[in-house]
Amino acid sequence: MTPVKLACLDLAGTTIGDIAMVERAFAEAIATQGIVPGTSAYARAMVHVHRSRGFPKIEVFRGIFPGNEAQAQAANLTFERSYEGAIERAGLIPLPGTVEALDKLHSAGVKIALITGFSRSTLGRVLSTLPWADKLDLALCPQDAGRGRPYPDMVLTAGLRAGIEDVRHVAVAGDSENDMLCGSRAGASIVAGVLTGVHSRERLLSGGATHILDSIADFPTLILSSELSTQKVATSVW
């Protein structure tokens, strides 16, 4: 096994506990387009939201409003305003062990990239709110990479920007099946599913998780406790 030099961490449900905040923003967004709670259309839309966690948010709305780009864009704008307003009012609370995990990774010389399905403007608002944003080396959204999850682009872009020579030096942690697909398709040596978010152990494993963790607090132990840091890299695949 090769040493982990870059950790790519998801945001919502992995490092911060804002699942309810995100779901409220989705509900408000689709309500502006006539899909309201208590209807079958609302139930179908929220099932789609749950299944699509980790996707770029605009792609979620395109799935809810197929063939109607104007409606998808309008809903996405409402989502961004709702979510950004919520974090201004309530802030963003790190999940237990998040800050300690980041400190452990940095102390071991592991670079940290935050990857998210939020737009660049929402990501900027998130970073201005996070009290631990200074612990990040990179923060990427789909617009920075070309495509969002489940495609591997964000993890690969993070590796390139961090100067990583081999995708096997990368570890990924997330709470959705699409996080796992992204990491496994990128060739990361560790793709860890955490159980603090939206998808079950079974969904995470179906997405390609190599490990299942109770929370992000266990992530540093996973990538640092083995002999990863003592092995030499044999070949480069970049």
CSV table of C-alpha atoms in Angstrom, one decimal:
chain,number,residue,atom,x,y,z
A,1,MET,CA,0.0,0.0,0.0
A,2,THR,CA,1.1,3.6,-0.7
A,3,PRO,CA,1.1,6.5,1.8
A,4,VAL,CA,-1.9,8.8,1.8
A,5,LYS,CA,-0.8,12.3,0.9
A,6,LEU,CA,-4.2,13.9,0.1
A,7,ALA,CA,-7.6,13.5,1.9
A,8,CYS,CA,-10.7,14.5,0.0
A,9,LEU,CA,-13.5,15.1,2.4
A,10,ASP,CA,-17.2,15.7,1.6
A,11,LEU,CA,-19.0,18.6,3.3
A,12,ALA,CA,-22.7,18.0,4.2
A,13,GLY,CA,-23.2,14.9,6.3
A,14,THR,CA,-19.5,14.1,6.5
A,15,THR,CA,-17.8,17.1,8.2
A,16,ILE,CA,-20.7,19.3,9.1
A,17,GLY,CA,-24.1,18.2,10.3
A,18,ASP,CA,-26.4,20.2,8.1
A,19,ILE,CA,-28.6,17.5,6.6
A,20,ALA,CA,-31.9,19.0,7.8
A,21,MET,CA,-30.8,22.4,6.6
A,22,VAL,CA,-30.1,21.1,3.1
A,23,GLU,CA,-33.4,19.2,2.9
A,24,ARG,CA,-35.3,22.3,4.0
A,25,ALA,CA,-33.6,24.3,1.2
A,26,PHE,CA,-34.6,21.6,-1.3
A,27,ALA,CA,-38.1,21.6,-0.1
A,28,GLU,CA,-38.4,25.4,-0.3
A,29,ALA,CA,-36.8,25.4,-3.8
A,30,ILE,CA,-39.3,22.9,-5.3
A,31,ALA,CA,-42.2,24.5,-3.5
A,32,THR,CA,-41.5,27.7,-5.5
A,33,GLN,CA,-42.1,25.6,-8.6
A,34,GLY,CA,-45.4,24.2,-7.5
A,35,ILE,CA,-44.3,21.0,-5.8
A,36,VAL,CA,-45.5,21.3,-2.2
A,37,PRO,CA,-45.5,18.9,0.8
A,38,GLY,CA,-48.3,16.5,1.1
A,39,THR,CA,-48.5,15.7,-2.6
A,40,SER,CA,-47.3,12.7,-4.5
A,41,ALA,CA,-45.1,14.9,-6.7
A,42,TYR,CA,-43.4,16.2,-3.5
A,43,ALA,CA,-42.7,12.7,-2.3
A,44,ARG,CA,-41.2,11.6,-5.6
A,45,ALA,CA,-39.1,14.8,-5.7
A,46,MET,CA,-37.7,14.2,-2.2
A,47,VAL,CA,-36.9,10.6,-3.0
A,48,HIS,CA,-34.9,11.8,-6.0
A,49,VAL,CA,-33.1,14.4,-3.7
A,50,HIS,CA,-32.2,11.6,-1.3
A,51,ARG,CA,-30.9,9.3,-4.1
A,52,SER,CA,-29.0,12.1,-5.7
A,53,ARG,CA,-27.1,13.3,-2.6
A,54,GLY,CA,-23.6,14.2,-3.6
A,55,PHE,CA,-24.6,15.4,-7.1
A,56,PRO,CA,-24.2,19.0,-8.2
A,57,LYS,CA,-27.3,20.7,-6.9
A,58,ILE,CA,-28.3,22.0,-10.4
A,59,GLU,CA,-28.2,18.4,-11.6
A,60,VAL,CA,-30.6,17.3,-8.9
A,61,PHE,CA,-33.1,19.9,-10.0
A,62,ARG,CA,-32.6,18.9,-13.7
A,63,GLY,CA,-33.6,15.4,-12.6
A,64,ILE,CA,-36.8,16.8,-10.9
A,65,PHE,CA,-37.7,19.0,-13.8
A,66,PRO,CA,-36.5,17.1,-16.8
A,67,GLY,CA,-36.5,19.1,-20.1
A,68,ASN,CA,-37.3,22.4,-18.3
A,69,GLU,CA,-33.9,24.1,-17.8
A,70,ALA,CA,-35.6,27.4,-16.7
A,71,GLN,CA,-37.5,25.7,-14.0
A,72,ALA,CA,-34.4,23.8,-12.8
A,73,GLN,CA,-32.3,27.0,-12.7
A,74,ALA,CA,-35.0,28.9,-10.8
A,75,ALA,CA,-35.3,26.1,-8.2
A,76,ASN,CA,-31.5,26.0,-7.9
A,77,LEU,CA,-31.4,29.8,-7.3
A,78,THR,CA,-34.0,29.4,-4.6
A,79,PHE,CA,-32.1,26.6,-3.0
A,80,GLU,CA,-28.9,28.6,-2.9
A,81,ARG,CA,-30.6,31.6,-1.3
A,82,SER,CA,-32.4,29.4,1.2
A,83,TYR,CA,-29.3,27.5,2.2
A,84,GLU,CA,-27.0,30.5,2.4
A,85,GLY,CA,-29.6,32.3,4.4
A,86,ALA,CA,-29.8,29.4,6.8
A,87,ILE,CA,-26.1,29.3,7.4
A,88,GLU,CA,-26.0,33.0,8.0
A,89,ARG,CA,-28.6,32.6,10.7
A,90,ALA,CA,-27.4,29.4,12.3
A,91,GLY,CA,-23.8,28.9,11.2
A,92,LEU,CA,-22.4,25.5,10.4
A,93,ILE,CA,-21.6,23.0,13.2
A,94,PRO,CA,-18.8,20.5,12.6
A,95,LEU,CA,-19.7,16.9,13.3
A,96,PRO,CA,-18.0,15.5,16.4
A,97,GLY,CA,-14.4,14.8,15.8
A,98,THR,CA,-14.1,16.8,12.6
A,99,VAL,CA,-11.7,19.5,13.8
A,100,GLU,CA,-9.6,16.9,15.7
A,101,ALA,CA,-9.4,14.8,12.5
A,102,LEU,CA,-8.3,17.7,10.4
A,103,ASP,CA,-5.5,18.5,13.0
A,104,LYS,CA,-4.3,14.9,13.0
A,105,LEU,CA,-4.2,14.8,9.2
A,106,HIS,CA,-2.2,18.1,9.0
A,107,SER,CA,0.2,17.0,11.7
A,108,ALA,CA,0.9,13.9,9.6
A,109,GLY,CA,1.6,16.0,6.5
A,110,VAL,CA,-1.6,15.0,4.7
A,111,LYS,CA,-3.1,17.7,2.6
A,112,ILE,CA,-6.9,18.2,2.9
A,113,ALA,CA,-9.3,19.0,0.1
A,114,LEU,CA,-13.0,19.8,0.7
A,115,ILE,CA,-15.2,18.7,-2.2
A,116,THR,CA,-18.8,19.5,-2.5
A,117,GLY,CA,-21.8,19.5,-4.8
A,118,PHE,CA,-22.6,23.1,-4.0
A,119,SER,CA,-22.0,25.9,-6.5
A,120,ARG,CA,-19.0,28.1,-6.3
A,121,SER,CA,-21.0,31.0,-4.8
A,122,THR,CA,-22.5,28.7,-2.1
A,123,LEU,CA,-19.1,27.2,-1.4
A,124,GLY,CA,-17.7,30.6,-0.9
A,125,ARG,CA,-20.3,31.4,1.6
A,126,VAL,CA,-19.7,28.1,3.4
A,127,LEU,CA,-15.9,28.8,3.6
A,128,SER,CA,-16.5,32.3,5.0
A,129,THR,CA,-18.7,30.6,7.7
A,130,LEU,CA,-16.6,27.6,8.6
A,131,PRO,CA,-14.3,28.4,11.6
A,132,TRP,CA,-11.9,25.7,10.5
A,133,ALA,CA,-11.6,26.7,6.8
A,134,ASP,CA,-8.0,27.7,7.5
A,135,LYS,CA,-7.2,24.0,8.0
A,136,LEU,CA,-8.1,23.2,4.4
A,137,ASP,CA,-5.5,23.2,1.6
A,138,LEU,CA,-8.2,23.1,-1.2
A,139,ALA,CA,-11.9,23.5,-1.6
A,140,LEU,CA,-13.5,22.4,-4.9
A,141,CYS,CA,-17.0,22.4,-6.4
A,142,PRO,CA,-18.1,20.9,-9.7
A,143,GLN,CA,-17.4,24.2,-11.6
A,144,ASP,CA,-13.8,23.9,-10.6
A,145,ALA,CA,-13.4,20.4,-12.1
A,146,GLY,CA,-15.8,20.2,-15.1
A,147,ARG,CA,-18.2,17.6,-13.7
A,148,GLY,CA,-19.5,16.8,-10.3
A,149,ARG,CA,-20.0,13.5,-8.5
A,150,PRO,CA,-20.4,10.6,-9.3
A,151,TYR,CA,-17.8,11.4,-11.9
A,152,PRO,CA,-14.2,11.3,-10.6
A,153,ASP,CA,-13.3,14.9,-11.8
A,154,MET,CA,-13.2,16.7,-8.4
A,155,VAL,CA,-10.9,14.1,-6.8
A,156,LEU,CA,-8.6,14.0,-9.8
A,157,THR,CA,-8.5,17.8,-9.9
A,158,ALA,CA,-7.7,18.0,-6.2
A,159,GLY,CA,-4.9,15.5,-6.8
A,160,LEU,CA,-3.5,17.6,-9.7
A,161,ARG,CA,-3.7,20.9,-7.7
A,162,ALA,CA,-2.1,19.3,-4.7
A,163,GLY,CA,0.8,18.0,-6.7
A,164,ILE,CA,0.0,14.3,-6.0
A,165,GLU,CA,2.0,11.9,-8.2
A,166,ASP,CA,-0.2,8.8,-7.9
A,167,VAL,CA,-3.9,8.5,-7.3
A,168,ARG,CA,-3.2,5.8,-4.8
A,169,HIS,CA,-1.9,8.5,-2.5
A,170,VAL,CA,-5.5,9.8,-2.3
A,171,ALA,CA,-8.1,8.9,0.3
A,172,VAL,CA,-11.7,9.9,0.1
A,173,ALA,CA,-14.4,10.2,2.8
A,174,GLY,CA,-18.1,10.9,2.3
A,175,ASP,CA,-21.6,9.9,3.4
A,176,SER,CA,-23.3,9.2,0.0
A,177,GLU,CA,-23.1,6.5,-2.6
A,178,ASN,CA,-22.1,9.1,-5.1
A,179,ASP,CA,-19.2,10.1,-2.9
A,180,MET,CA,-18.0,6.5,-3.1
A,181,LEU,CA,-18.5,6.3,-6.8
A,182,CYS,CA,-16.4,9.4,-7.3
A,183,GLY,CA,-13.6,8.2,-5.1
A,184,SER,CA,-13.5,4.7,-6.6
A,185,ARG,CA,-13.7,5.9,-10.2
A,186,ALA,CA,-10.8,8.3,-9.4
A,187,GLY,CA,-8.6,5.3,-8.2
A,188,ALA,CA,-8.3,6.5,-4.6
A,189,SER,CA,-6.7,3.8,-2.4
A,190,ILE,CA,-9.1,4.4,0.4
A,191,VAL,CA,-12.8,5.3,-0.2
A,192,ALA,CA,-14.4,5.5,3.3
A,193,GLY,CA,-18.1,5.8,3.8
A,194,VAL,CA,-19.2,7.5,7.0
A,195,LEU,CA,-22.5,6.7,8.6
A,196,THR,CA,-23.3,10.3,9.8
A,197,GLY,CA,-25.1,11.3,6.6
A,198,VAL,CA,-27.9,10.2,4.3
A,199,HIS,CA,-27.0,6.8,2.9
A,200,SER,CA,-26.9,3.4,4.6
A,201,ARG,CA,-23.9,1.0,4.9
A,202,GLU,CA,-25.4,-1.0,2.0
A,203,ARG,CA,-25.6,2.0,-0.3
A,204,LEU,CA,-22.1,3.1,0.6
A,205,LEU,CA,-20.7,-0.4,-0.2
A,206,SER,CA,-22.6,-0.5,-3.5
A,207,GLY,CA,-20.9,2.7,-4.5
A,208,GLY,CA,-17.5,1.2,-3.9
A,209,ALA,CA,-16.6,2.0,-0.3
A,210,THR,CA,-13.5,0.2,0.8
A,211,HIS,CA,-14.2,0.9,4.5
A,212,ILE,CA,-17.2,1.9,6.5
A,213,LEU,CA,-16.7,4.3,9.5
A,214,ASP,CA,-19.0,5.5,12.2
A,215,SER,CA,-17.8,9.1,11.6
A,216,ILE,CA,-15.1,11.2,10.2
A,217,ALA,CA,-13.4,11.1,13.6
A,218,ASP,CA,-12.2,7.5,12.7
A,219,PHE,CA,-10.8,8.6,9.3
A,220,PRO,CA,-7.2,9.6,10.5
A,221,THR,CA,-6.8,6.3,12.3
A,222,LEU,CA,-7.7,4.5,9.2
A,223,ILE,CA,-5.2,6.2,6.9
A,224,LEU,CA,-2.4,6.7,9.4
A,225,SER,CA,-2.4,3.7,11.7
A,226,SER,CA,-1.2,1.2,9.1
A,227,GLU,CA,2.1,1.1,7.4
A,228,LEU,CA,1.0,3.4,4.6
A,229,SER,CA,3.4,6.1,5.5
A,230,THR,CA,6.4,3.8,5.4
A,231,GLN,CA,5.9,2.4,2.0
A,232,LYS,CA,7.6,3.7,-1.2
A,233,VAL,CA,5.7,4.4,-4.4
A,234,ALA,CA,6.6,2.0,-7.2
A,235,THR,CA,4.9,3.6,-10.2
A,236,SER,CA,3.1,6.8,-11.0
A,237,VAL,CA,-0.3,6.7,-12.8
A,238,TRP,CA,-0.8,10.4,-13.3
